[in-house]
mmCIF file of C-alpha atoms in Angstrom:
data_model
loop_
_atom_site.group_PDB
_atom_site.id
_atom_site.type_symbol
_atom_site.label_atom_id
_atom_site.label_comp_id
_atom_site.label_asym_id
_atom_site.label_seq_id
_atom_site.Cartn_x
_atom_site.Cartn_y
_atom_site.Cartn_z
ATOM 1 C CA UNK A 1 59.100 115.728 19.188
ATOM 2 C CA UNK A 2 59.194 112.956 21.935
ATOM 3 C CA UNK A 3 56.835 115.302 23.852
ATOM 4 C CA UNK A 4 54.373 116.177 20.721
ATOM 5 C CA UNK A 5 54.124 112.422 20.296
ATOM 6 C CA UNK A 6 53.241 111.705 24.157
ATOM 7 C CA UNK A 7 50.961 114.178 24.242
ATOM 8 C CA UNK A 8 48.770 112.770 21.128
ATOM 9 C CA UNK A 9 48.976 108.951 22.324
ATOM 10 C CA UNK A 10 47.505 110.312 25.583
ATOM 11 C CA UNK A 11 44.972 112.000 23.742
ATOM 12 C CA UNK A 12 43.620 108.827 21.668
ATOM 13 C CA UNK A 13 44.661 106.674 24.540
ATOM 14 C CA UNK A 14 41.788 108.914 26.345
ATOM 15 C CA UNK A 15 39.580 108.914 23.544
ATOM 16 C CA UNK A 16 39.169 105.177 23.366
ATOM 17 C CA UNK A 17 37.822 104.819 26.809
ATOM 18 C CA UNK A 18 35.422 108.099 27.009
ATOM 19 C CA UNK A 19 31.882 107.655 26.178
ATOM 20 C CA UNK A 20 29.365 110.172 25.600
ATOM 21 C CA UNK A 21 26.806 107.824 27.286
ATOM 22 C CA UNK A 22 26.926 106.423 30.025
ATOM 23 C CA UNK A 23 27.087 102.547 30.110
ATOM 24 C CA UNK A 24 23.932 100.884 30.399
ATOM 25 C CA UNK A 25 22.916 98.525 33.275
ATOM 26 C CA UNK A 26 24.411 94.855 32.813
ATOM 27 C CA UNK A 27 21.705 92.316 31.773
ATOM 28 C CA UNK A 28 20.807 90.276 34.817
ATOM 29 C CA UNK A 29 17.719 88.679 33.586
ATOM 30 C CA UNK A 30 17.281 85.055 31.951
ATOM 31 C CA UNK A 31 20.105 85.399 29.364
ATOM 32 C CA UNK A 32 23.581 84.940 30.460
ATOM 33 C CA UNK A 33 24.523 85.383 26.693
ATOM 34 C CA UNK A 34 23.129 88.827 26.361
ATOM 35 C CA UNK A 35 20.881 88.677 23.580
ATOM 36 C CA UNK A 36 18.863 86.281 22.093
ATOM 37 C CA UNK A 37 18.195 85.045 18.835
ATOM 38 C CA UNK A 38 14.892 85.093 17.687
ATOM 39 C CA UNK A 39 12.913 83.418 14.531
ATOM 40 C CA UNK A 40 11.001 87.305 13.930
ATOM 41 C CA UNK A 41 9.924 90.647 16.184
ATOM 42 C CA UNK A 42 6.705 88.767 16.773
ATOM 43 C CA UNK A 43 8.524 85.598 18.604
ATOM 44 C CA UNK A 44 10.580 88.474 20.798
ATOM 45 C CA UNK A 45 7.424 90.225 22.137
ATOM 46 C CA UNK A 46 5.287 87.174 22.421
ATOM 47 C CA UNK A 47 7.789 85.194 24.857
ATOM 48 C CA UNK A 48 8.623 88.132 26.377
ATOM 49 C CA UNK A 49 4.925 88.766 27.670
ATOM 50 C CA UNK A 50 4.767 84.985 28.418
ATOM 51 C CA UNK A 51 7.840 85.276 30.334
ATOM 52 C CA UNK A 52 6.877 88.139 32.218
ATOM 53 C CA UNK A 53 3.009 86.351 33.691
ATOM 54 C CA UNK A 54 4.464 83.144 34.386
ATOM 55 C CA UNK A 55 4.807 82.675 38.470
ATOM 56 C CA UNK A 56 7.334 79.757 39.888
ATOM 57 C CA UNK A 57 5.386 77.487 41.983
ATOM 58 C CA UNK A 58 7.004 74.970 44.601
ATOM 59 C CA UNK A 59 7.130 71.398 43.534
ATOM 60 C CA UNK A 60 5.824 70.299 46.966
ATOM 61 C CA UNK A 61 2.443 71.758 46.238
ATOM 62 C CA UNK A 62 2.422 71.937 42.336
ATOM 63 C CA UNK A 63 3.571 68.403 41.178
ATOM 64 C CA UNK A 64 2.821 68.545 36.946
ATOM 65 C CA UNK A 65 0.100 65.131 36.162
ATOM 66 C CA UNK A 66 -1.327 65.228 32.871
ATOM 67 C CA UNK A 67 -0.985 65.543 29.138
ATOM 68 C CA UNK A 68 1.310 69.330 28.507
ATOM 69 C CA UNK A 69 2.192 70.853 24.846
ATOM 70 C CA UNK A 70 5.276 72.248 24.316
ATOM 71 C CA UNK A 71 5.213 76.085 23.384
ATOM 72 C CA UNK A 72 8.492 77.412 23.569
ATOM 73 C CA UNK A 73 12.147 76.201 23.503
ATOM 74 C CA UNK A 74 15.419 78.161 24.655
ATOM 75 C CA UNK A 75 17.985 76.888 23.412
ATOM 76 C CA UNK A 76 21.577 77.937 25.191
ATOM 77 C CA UNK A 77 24.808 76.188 23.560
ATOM 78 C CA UNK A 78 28.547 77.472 23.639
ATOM 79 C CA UNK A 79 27.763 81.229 24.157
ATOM 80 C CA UNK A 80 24.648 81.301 22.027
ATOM 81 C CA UNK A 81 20.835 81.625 22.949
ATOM 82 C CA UNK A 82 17.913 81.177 20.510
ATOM 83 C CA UNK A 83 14.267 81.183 21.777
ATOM 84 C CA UNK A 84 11.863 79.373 19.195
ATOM 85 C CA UNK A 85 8.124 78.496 19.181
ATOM 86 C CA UNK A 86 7.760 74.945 20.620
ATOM 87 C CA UNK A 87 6.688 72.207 17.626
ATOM 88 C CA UNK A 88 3.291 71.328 20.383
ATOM 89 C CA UNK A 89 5.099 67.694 21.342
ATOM 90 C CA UNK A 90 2.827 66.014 24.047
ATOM 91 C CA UNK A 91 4.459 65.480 26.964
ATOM 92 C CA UNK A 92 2.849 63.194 29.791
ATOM 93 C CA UNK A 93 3.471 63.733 33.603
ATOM 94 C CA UNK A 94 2.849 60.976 36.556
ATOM 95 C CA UNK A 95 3.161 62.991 39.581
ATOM 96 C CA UNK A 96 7.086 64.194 40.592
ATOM 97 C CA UNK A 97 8.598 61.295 38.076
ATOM 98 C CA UNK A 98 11.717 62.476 36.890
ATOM 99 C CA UNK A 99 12.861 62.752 33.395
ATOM 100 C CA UNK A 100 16.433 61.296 33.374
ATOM 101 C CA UNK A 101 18.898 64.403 33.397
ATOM 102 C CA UNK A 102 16.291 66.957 33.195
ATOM 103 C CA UNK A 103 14.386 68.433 35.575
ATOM 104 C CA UNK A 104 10.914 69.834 35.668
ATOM 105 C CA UNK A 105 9.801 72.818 37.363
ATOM 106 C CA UNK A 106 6.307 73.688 37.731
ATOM 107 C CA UNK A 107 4.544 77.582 37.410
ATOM 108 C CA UNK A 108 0.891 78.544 36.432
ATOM 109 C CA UNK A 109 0.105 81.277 34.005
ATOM 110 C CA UNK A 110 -1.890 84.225 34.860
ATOM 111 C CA UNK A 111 -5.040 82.965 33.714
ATOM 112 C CA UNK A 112 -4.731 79.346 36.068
ATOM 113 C CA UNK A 113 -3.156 77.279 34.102
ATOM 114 C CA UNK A 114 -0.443 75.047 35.510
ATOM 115 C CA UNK A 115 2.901 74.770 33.055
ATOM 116 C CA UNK A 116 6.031 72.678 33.677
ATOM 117 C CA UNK A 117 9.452 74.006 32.777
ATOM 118 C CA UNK A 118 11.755 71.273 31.765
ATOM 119 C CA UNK A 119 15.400 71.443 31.921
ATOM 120 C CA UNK A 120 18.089 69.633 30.344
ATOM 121 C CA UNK A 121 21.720 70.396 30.677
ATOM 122 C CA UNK A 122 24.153 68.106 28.513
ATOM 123 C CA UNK A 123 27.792 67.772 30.419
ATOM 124 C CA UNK A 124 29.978 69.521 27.590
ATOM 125 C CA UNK A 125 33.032 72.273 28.394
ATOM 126 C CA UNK A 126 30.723 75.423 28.069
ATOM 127 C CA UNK A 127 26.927 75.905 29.166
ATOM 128 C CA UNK A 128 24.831 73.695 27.036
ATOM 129 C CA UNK A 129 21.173 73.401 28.047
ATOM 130 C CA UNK A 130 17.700 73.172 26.382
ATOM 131 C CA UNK A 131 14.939 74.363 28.139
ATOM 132 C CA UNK A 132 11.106 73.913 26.978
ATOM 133 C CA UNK A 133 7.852 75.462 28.481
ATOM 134 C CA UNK A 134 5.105 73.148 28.131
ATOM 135 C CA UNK A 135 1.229 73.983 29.041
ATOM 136 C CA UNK A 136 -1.662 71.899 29.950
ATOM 137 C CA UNK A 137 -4.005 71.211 27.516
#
């Protein structure tokens, strides 16, 4: 019996770690969290495409000066990230000034515009930081 009961705790031992697919590649992209949490389907797909045309510019050359609306906000607290539509707050740049805590980096769209990416981490025991995209207007 001591063999009959080996034999079938190997078995479902086994069984727990076989897949029939294989695993699928780890998520290396902007969410540490693994998925985000979106407001609807259209949200997803629309920051995804705006994601995917916006190109990182260096600060040396790009410094953000003007009036920028914010158009999306990631939000990434305690394990969780939601992505949101941002509320169109005016936000006014002067050059490289810095914004306290945050920190602004700039990137143009596809189409020219410029954009500034602002960053703000709050000191806390797990990863909590907002990040908005604004756009000039």
């Amino acid at each position: 019996m001591g063999l009959k009961t080996l034999f079938i705790a190997s078995l479902l031992l086994a069984a727990s770690y076989a897949t029939a697919q294989d695993h699928s590649t780890p998520r290396t992209g902007a969410y540490p969290f693994g998925h985000p949490y979106w407001a609807s389907a259209a949200d997803s797909a629309d920051f995804t495409t705006f994601h995917r045309i916006i190109t990182m510019v260096e600060e040396t050359f790009e410094s953000p000066s003007g009036d920028y609306r914010a158009v999306w906000r990631v939000g990434e607290h305690g394990g969780i990230a939601a992505v949101s539509r941002g509320d169109s707050s005016l936000l006014h740049f002067e050059g490289t000034a810095l914004l306290g805590l945050s920190m602004h980096l700039p990137f143009r769209m596809a189409d020219g515009r410029r954009g500034v990416m602002v960053v703000h981490e709050t000191p806390c025991g797990l990863i909590c930081r907002d990040t908005v995209y604004y756009l000039e207007e």
